[in-house]
Short mmCIF file of C-alpha atoms in Angstrom, two decimals:
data_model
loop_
_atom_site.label_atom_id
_atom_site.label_comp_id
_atom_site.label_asym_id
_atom_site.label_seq_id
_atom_site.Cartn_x
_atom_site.Cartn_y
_atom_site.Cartn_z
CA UNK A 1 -11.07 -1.17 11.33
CA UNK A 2 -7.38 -1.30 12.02
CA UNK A 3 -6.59 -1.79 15.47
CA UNK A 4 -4.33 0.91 17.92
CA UNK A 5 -2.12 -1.42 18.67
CA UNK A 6 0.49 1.69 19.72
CA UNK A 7 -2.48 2.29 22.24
CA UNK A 8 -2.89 -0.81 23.63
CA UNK A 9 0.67 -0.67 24.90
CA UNK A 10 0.44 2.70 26.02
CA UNK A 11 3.02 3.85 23.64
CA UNK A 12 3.82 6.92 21.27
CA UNK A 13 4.19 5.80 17.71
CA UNK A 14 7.81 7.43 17.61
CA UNK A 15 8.55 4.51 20.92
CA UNK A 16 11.63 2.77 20.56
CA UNK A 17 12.00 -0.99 20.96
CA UNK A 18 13.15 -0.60 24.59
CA UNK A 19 10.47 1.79 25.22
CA UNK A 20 8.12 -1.01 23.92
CA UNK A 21 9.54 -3.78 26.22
CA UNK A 22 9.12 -1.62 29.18
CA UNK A 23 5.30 -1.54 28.78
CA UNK A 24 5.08 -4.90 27.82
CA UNK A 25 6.42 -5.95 31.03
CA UNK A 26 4.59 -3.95 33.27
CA UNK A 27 1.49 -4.55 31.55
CA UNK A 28 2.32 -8.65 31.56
CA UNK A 29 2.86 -8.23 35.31
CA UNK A 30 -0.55 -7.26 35.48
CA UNK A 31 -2.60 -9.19 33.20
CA UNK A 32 -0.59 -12.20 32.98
CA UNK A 33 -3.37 -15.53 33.98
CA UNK A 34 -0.70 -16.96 36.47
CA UNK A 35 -1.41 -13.38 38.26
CA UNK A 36 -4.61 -12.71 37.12
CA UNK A 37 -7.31 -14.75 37.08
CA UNK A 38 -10.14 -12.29 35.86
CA UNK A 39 -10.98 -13.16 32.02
CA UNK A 40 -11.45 -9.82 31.25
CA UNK A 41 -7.81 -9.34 32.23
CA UNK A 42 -6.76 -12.38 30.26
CA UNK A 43 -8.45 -11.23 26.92
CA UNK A 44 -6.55 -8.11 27.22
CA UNK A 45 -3.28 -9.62 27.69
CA UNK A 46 -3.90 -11.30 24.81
CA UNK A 47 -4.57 -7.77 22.94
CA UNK A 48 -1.59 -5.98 24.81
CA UNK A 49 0.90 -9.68 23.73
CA UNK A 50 -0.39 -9.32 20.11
CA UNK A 51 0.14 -5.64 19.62
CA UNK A 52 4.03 -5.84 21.39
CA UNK A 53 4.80 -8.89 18.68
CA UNK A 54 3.49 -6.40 15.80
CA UNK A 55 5.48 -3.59 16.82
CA UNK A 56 8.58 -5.56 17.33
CA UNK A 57 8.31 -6.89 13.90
CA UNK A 58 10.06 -3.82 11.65
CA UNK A 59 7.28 -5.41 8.59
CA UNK A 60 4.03 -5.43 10.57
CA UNK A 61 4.93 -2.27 12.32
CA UNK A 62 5.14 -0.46 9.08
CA UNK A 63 1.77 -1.96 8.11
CA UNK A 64 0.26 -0.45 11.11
CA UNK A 65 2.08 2.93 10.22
CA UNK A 66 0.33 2.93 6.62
CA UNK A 67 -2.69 2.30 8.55
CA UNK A 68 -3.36 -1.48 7.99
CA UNK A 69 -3.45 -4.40 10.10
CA UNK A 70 -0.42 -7.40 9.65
CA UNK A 71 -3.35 -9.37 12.04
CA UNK A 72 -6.61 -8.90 9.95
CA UNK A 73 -8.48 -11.74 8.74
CA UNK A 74 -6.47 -14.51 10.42
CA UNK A 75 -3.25 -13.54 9.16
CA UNK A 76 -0.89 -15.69 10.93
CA UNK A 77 -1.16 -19.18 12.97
CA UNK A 78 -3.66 -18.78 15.86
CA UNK A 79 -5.90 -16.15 14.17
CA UNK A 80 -5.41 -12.85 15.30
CA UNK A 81 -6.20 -12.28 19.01
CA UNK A 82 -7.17 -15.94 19.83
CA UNK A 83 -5.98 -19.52 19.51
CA UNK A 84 -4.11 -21.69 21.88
CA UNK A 85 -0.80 -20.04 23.29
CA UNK A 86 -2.85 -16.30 22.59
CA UNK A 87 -2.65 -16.99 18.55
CA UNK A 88 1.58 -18.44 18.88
CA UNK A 89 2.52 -14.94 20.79
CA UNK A 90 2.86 -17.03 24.00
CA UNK A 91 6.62 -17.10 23.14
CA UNK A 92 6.56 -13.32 23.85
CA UNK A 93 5.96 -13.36 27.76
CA UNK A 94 8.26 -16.59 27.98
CA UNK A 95 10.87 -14.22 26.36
CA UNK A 96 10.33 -11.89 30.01
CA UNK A 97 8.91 -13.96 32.88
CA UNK A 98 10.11 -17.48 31.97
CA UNK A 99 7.05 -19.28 30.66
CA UNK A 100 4.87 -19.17 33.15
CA UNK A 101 1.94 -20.43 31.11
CA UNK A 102 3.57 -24.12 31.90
CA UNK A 103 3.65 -23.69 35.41
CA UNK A 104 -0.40 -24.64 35.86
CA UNK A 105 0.75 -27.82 33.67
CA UNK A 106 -1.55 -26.12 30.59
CA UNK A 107 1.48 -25.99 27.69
CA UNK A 108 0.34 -25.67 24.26
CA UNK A 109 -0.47 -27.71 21.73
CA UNK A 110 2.13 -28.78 18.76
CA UNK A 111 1.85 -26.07 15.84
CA UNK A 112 2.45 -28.98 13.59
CA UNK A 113 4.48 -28.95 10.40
CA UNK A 114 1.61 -27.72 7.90
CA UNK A 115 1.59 -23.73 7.75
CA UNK A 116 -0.51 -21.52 5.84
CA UNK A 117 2.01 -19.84 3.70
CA UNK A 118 3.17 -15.91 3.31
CA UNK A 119 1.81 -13.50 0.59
CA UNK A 120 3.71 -12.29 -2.13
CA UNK A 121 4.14 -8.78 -4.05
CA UNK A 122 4.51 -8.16 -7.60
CA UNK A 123 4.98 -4.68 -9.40
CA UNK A 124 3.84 -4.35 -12.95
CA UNK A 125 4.06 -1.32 -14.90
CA UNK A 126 0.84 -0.02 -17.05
CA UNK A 127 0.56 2.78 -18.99
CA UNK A 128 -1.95 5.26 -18.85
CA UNK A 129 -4.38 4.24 -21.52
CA UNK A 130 -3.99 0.80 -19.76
CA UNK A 131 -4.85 1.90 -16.40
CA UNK A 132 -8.39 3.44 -18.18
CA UNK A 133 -9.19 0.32 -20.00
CA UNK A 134 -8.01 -2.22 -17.91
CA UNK A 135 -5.64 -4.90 -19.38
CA UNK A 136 -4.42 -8.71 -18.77
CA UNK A 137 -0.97 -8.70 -18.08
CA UNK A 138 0.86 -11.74 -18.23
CA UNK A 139 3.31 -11.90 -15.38
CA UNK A 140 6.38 -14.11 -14.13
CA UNK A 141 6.68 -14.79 -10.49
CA UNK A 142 8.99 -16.62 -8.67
CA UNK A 143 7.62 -18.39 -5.03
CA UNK A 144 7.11 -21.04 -3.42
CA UNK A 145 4.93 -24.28 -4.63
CA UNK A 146 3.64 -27.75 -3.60
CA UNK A 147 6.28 -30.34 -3.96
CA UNK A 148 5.18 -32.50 -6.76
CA UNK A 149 7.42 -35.24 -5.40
CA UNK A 150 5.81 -35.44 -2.42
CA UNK A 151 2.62 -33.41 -2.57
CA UNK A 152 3.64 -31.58 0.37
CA UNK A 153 3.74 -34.19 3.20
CA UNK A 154 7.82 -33.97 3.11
CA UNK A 155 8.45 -37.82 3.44
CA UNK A 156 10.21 -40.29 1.21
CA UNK A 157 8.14 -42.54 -1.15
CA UNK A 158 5.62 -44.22 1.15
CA UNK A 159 8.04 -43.28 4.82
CA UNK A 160 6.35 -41.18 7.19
CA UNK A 161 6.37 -38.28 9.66
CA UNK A 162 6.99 -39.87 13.52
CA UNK A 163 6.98 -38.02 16.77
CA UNK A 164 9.54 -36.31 18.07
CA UNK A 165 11.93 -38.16 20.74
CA UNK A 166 13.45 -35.03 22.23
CA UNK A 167 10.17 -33.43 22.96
CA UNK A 168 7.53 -36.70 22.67
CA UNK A 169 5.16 -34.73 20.65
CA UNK A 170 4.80 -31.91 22.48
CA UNK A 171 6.62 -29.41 20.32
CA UNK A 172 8.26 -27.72 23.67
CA UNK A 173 10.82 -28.75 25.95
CA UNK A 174 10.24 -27.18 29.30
CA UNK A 175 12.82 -26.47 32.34
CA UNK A 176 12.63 -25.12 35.89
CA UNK A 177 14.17 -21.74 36.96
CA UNK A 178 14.03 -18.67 39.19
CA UNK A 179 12.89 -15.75 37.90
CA UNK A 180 11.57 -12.55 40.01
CA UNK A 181 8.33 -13.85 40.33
CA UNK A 182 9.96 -16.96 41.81
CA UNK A 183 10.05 -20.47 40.65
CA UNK A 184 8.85 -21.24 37.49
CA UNK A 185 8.45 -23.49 34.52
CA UNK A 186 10.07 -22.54 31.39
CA UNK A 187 8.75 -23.62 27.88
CA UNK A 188 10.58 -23.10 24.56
CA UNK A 189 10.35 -24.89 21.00
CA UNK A 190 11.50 -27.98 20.84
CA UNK A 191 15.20 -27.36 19.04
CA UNK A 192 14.48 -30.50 17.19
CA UNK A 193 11.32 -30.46 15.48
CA UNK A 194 10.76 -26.74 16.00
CA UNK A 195 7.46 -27.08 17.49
CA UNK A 196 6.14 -29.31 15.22
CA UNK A 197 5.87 -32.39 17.58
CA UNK A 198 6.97 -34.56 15.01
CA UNK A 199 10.50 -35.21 12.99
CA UNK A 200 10.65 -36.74 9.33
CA UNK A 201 13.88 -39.41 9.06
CA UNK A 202 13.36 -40.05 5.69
CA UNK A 203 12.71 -36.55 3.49
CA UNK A 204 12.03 -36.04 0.16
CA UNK A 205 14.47 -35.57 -1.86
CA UNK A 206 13.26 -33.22 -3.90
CA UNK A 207 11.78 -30.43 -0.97
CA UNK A 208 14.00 -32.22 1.35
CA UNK A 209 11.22 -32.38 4.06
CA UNK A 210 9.61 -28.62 3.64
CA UNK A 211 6.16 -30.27 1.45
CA UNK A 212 7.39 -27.27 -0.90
CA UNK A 213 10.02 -25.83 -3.64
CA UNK A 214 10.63 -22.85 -4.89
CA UNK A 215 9.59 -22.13 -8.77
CA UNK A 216 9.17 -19.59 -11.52
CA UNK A 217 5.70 -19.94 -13.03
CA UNK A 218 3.72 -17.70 -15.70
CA UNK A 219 0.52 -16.08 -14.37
CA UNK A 220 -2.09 -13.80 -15.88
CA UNK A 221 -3.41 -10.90 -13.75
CA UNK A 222 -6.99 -8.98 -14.65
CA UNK A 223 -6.10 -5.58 -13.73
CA UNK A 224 -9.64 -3.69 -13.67
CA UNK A 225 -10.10 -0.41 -15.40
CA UNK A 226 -9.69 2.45 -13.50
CA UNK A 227 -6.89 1.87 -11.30
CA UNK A 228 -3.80 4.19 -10.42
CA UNK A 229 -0.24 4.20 -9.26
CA UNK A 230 0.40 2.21 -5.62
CA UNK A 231 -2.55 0.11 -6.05
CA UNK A 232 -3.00 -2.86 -5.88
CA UNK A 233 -4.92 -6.40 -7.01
CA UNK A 234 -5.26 -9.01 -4.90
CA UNK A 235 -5.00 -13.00 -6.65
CA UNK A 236 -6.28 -15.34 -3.65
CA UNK A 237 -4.11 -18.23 -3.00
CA UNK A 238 -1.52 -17.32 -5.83
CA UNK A 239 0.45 -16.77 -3.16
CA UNK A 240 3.60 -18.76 -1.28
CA UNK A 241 2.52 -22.45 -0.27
CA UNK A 242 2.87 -22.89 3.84
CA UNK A 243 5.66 -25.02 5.04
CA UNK A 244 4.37 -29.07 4.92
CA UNK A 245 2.36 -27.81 1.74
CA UNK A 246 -0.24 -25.45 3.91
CA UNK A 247 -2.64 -23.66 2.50
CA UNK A 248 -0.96 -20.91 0.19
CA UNK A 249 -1.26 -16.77 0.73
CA UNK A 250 -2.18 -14.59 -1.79
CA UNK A 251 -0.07 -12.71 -4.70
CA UNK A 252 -0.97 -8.72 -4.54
CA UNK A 253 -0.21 -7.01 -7.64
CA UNK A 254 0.73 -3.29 -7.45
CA UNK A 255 0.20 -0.97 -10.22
CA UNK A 256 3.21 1.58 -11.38
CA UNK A 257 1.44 3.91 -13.22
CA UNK A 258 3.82 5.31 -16.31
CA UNK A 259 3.90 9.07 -16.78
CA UNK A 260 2.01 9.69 -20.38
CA UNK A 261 3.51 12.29 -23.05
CA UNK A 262 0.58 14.97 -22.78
CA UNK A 263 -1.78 14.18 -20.17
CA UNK A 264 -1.17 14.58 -16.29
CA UNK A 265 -3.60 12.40 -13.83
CA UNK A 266 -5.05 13.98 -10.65
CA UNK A 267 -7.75 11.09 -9.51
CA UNK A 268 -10.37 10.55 -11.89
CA UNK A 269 -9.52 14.01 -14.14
CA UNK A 270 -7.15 14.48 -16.58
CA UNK A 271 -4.93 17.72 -17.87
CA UNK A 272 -3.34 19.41 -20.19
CA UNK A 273 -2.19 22.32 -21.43
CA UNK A 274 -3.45 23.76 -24.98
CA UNK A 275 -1.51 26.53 -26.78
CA UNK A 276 -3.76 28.58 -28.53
CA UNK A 277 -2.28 31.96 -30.80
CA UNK A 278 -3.50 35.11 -29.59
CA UNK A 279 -5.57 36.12 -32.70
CA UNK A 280 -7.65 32.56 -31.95
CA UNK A 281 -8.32 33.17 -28.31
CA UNK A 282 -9.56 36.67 -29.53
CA UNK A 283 -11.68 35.36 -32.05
CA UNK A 284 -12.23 31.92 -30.85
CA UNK A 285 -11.42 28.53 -32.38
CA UNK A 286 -11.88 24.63 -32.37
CA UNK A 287 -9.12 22.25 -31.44
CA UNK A 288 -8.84 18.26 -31.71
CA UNK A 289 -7.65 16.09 -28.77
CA UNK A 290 -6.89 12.74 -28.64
CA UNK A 291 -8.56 11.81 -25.47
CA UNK A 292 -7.08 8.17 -23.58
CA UNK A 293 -10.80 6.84 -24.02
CA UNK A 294 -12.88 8.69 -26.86
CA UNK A 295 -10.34 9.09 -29.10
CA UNK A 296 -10.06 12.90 -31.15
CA UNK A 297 -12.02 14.70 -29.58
CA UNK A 298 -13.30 18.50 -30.73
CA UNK A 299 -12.57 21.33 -27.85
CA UNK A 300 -14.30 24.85 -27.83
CA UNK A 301 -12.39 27.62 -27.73
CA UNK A 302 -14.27 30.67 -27.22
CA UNK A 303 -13.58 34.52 -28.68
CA UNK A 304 -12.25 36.45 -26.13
CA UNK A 305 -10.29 33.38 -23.98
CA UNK A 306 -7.91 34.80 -21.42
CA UNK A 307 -4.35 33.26 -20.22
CA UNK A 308 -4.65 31.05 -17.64
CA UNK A 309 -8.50 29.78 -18.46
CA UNK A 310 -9.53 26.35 -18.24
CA UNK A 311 -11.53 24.47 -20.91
CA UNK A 312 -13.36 21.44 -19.54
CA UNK A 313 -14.72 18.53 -21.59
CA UNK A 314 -16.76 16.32 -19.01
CA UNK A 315 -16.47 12.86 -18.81
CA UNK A 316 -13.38 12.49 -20.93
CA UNK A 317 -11.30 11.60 -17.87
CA UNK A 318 -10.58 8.48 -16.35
CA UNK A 319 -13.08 5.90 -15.62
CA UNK A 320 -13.76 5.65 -11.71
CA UNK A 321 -12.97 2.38 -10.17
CA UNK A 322 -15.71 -0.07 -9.88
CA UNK A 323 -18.37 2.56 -11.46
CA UNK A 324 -19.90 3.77 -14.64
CA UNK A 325 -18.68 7.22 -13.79
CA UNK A 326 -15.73 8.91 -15.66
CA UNK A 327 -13.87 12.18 -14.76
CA UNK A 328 -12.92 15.29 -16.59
CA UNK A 329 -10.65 16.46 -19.03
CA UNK A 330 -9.25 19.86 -18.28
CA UNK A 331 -7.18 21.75 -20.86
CA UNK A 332 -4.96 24.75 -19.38
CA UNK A 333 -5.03 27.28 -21.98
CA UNK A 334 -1.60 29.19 -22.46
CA UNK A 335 -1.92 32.04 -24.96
CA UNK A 336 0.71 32.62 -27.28
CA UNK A 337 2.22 35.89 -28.07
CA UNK A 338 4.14 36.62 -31.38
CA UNK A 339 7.75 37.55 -30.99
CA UNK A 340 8.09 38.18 -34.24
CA UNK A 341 6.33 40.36 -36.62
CA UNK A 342 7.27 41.09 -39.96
CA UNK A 343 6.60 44.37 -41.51
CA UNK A 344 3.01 43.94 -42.79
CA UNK A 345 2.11 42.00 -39.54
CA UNK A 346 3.45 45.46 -37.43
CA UNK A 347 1.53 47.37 -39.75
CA UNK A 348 -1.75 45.79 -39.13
CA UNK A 349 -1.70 45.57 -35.30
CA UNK A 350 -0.74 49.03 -35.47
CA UNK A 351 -3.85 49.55 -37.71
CA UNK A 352 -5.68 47.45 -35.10
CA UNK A 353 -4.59 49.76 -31.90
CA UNK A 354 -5.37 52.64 -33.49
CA UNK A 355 -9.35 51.55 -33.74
CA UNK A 356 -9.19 50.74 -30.25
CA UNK A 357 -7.89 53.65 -28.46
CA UNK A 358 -9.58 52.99 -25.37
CA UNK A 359 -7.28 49.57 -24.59
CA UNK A 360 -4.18 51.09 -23.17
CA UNK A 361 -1.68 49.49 -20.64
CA UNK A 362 -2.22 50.69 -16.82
CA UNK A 363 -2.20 49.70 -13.38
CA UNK A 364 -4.57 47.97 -11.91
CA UNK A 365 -6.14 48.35 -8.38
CA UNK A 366 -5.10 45.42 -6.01
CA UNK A 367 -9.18 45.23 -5.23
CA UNK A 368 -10.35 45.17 -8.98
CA UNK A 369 -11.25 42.12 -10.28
CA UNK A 370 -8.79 40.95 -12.93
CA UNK A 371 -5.84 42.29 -10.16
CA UNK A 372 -7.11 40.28 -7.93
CA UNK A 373 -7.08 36.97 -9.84
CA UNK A 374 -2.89 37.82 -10.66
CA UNK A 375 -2.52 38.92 -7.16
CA UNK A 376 -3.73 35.27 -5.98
CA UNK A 377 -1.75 33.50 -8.43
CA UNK A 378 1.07 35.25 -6.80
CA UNK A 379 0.91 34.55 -3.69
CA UNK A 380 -0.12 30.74 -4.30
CA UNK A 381 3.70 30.87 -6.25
CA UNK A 382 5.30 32.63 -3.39
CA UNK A 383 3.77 30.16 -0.91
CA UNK A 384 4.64 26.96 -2.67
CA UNK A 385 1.02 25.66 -3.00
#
């Protein structure tokens, strides 16, 4: 389950980025370790530092507003909640009290130059019969991908990596100051290696130190049956490759779903409309539809069909994702009145009237049942629904 990280700040979801930073601080005054000790209070800082560097980040805060999770499953360096330096969000109380994490002598560990890399998005349009049969689509993508100069370590030939001289491995450079909480010890980055503790004087000249380039490559994606517009398939590790040739993310592969010629898509069920002539809903009739799955397929009509019925063929739908199941078909009948009668025609349905005296036009009472059916129609097209 997604976690409330609006809640854990104490925050409306509408907050703005100063409203954020205001109860960040005055939950970090509280919770910080240099103030106090109690481990329950230091696993919640850790919650209440994670959920202010989500919200801050326009991406991840839109992932919680669609009601994901940017942190799920060890999304980033550190893992979530945990990991030295509270999963790399120790930079995010250093940005408001000054470090204060260095001033026990702790620090944190180099992140190092090998990164798990970022996950990619791809859009591929399918049309409806392709979406109910499920398809292979071949697809071009264009991201990032081990160096095959230097297979990701980022050095020259046989040169290697060698530890940083401005920060001695450490990946942060630390400083004294005053802050309101008094004298502490500030740690940043190292501005020279980043954080990574170590430098690279000779790069490859190909990646030109990164362990990675940047490449179009051909990929095939197995789209299952059954799927709709906006979702989407996930390809593990098809993704970027991580700075220093980390581990690479995953390529997600959304589905735009094509509008088709006759048939509408509500879930799992299919419509559409069927215009049958007035004499064949009075005396009933057969029609042929070309269903996405079965093919032509024969629809019942039955004497005496009214405008406005629905004709359902089950199981004609769309297949349900992951399942054997399949859902409906439903045909919207829309009865056709002549216009136009010729002579002979007028003479017949006069002919016809005249053995059926009782049928005459009149108003109906709001309470009777065909009245009521209109009446309900009308106000769902007064009402917008």
């Amino acid at each position: 389950m997604a976690r409330d990280y609006y809640g854990l700040l104490g925050v409306g979801k509408n907050a703005t980025d100063t409203e954020l930073k205001r109860a960040y601080r005055k939950l970090a005054r509280e919770l910080h370790p240099d103030v106090n000790p109690d481990e329950a209070a230091q696993a919640r800082f850790k919650e209440v530092s994670a959920a202010y560097e989500v919200l801050t980040d326009p991406e991840k805060r839109r992932i919680v507003d669609m009601g994901g999770d940017p942190l799920e499953s060890g999304g980033g360096a550190g893992g979530g909640f945990g990991g030295a330096g509270f999963g790399g969000l120790g930079d995010v109380f250093e940005a408001f009290f000054g470090g204060m994490s260095g001033a026990q002598g702790g620090g944190r560990a180099p992140r190092g130059r090998v990164q798990p890399g970022a996950d990619s998005l791809v859009r591929t349009r399918l049309s409806l019969a392709e979406c109910a049969v499920g398809v292979t689509k071949h697809l071009t993508v264009d991201t990032a991908i081990l160096c095959d100069l230097c297979h990701g370590s980022g050095t020259n030939g046989k040169s290697k990596a060698v530890r940083c001289e401005t920060c001695g491995g450490a990946g942060e450079v630390q400083s004294v100051q005053r802050s309101f909480l008094g004298q502490v010890l500030t740690s940043r980055p190292c501005p020279t290696c980043r954080g990574a503790g170590e430098t690279i004087p000779d790069p490859c000249r190909k990646c030109g130190g990164d362990g990675r380039v940047r490449a179009r490559r051909e990929i095939a994606a197995p789209i299952p049956a059954g799927v709709a517009n906006g979702m989407r398939v996930r390809l593990a590790a098809q993704g970027e490759v991580g700075p220093g040739g980390g581990h690479a993310g995953d390529l997600y592969v959304e589905v735009v779903e094509q509008p088709h010629d006759v048939f509408v898509r509500d879930g799992d069920d299919l419509h559409c409309t069927v215009r049958v002539p007035m004499v064949d809903a009075a005396l009933g009739t057969t029609v042929v539809i070309d269903t996405i799955l079965d093919g032509p397929t024969e629809l019942t009509i039955p004497a005496g069909t009214q405008p406005g019925e629905i004709s359902v063929l089950r199981g004609h739908g769309m297949p349900r994702l992951r399942s054997g199941a399949r859902g409906d078909l439903m045909a919207h009948l829309d009865i056709v009145i002549p216009t136009k009668l010729d002579s002979k025609q007028t003479d017949l349905l006069r002919k016809y009237k005249g053995m059926r005296e009782r049928d005459r036009a009149e108003v109906m009472s709001a309470q009777s049942e065909h009245s009521s059916g209109l009446f309900a129609r009308l106000r769902a097209s007064f009402s917008g629904r």
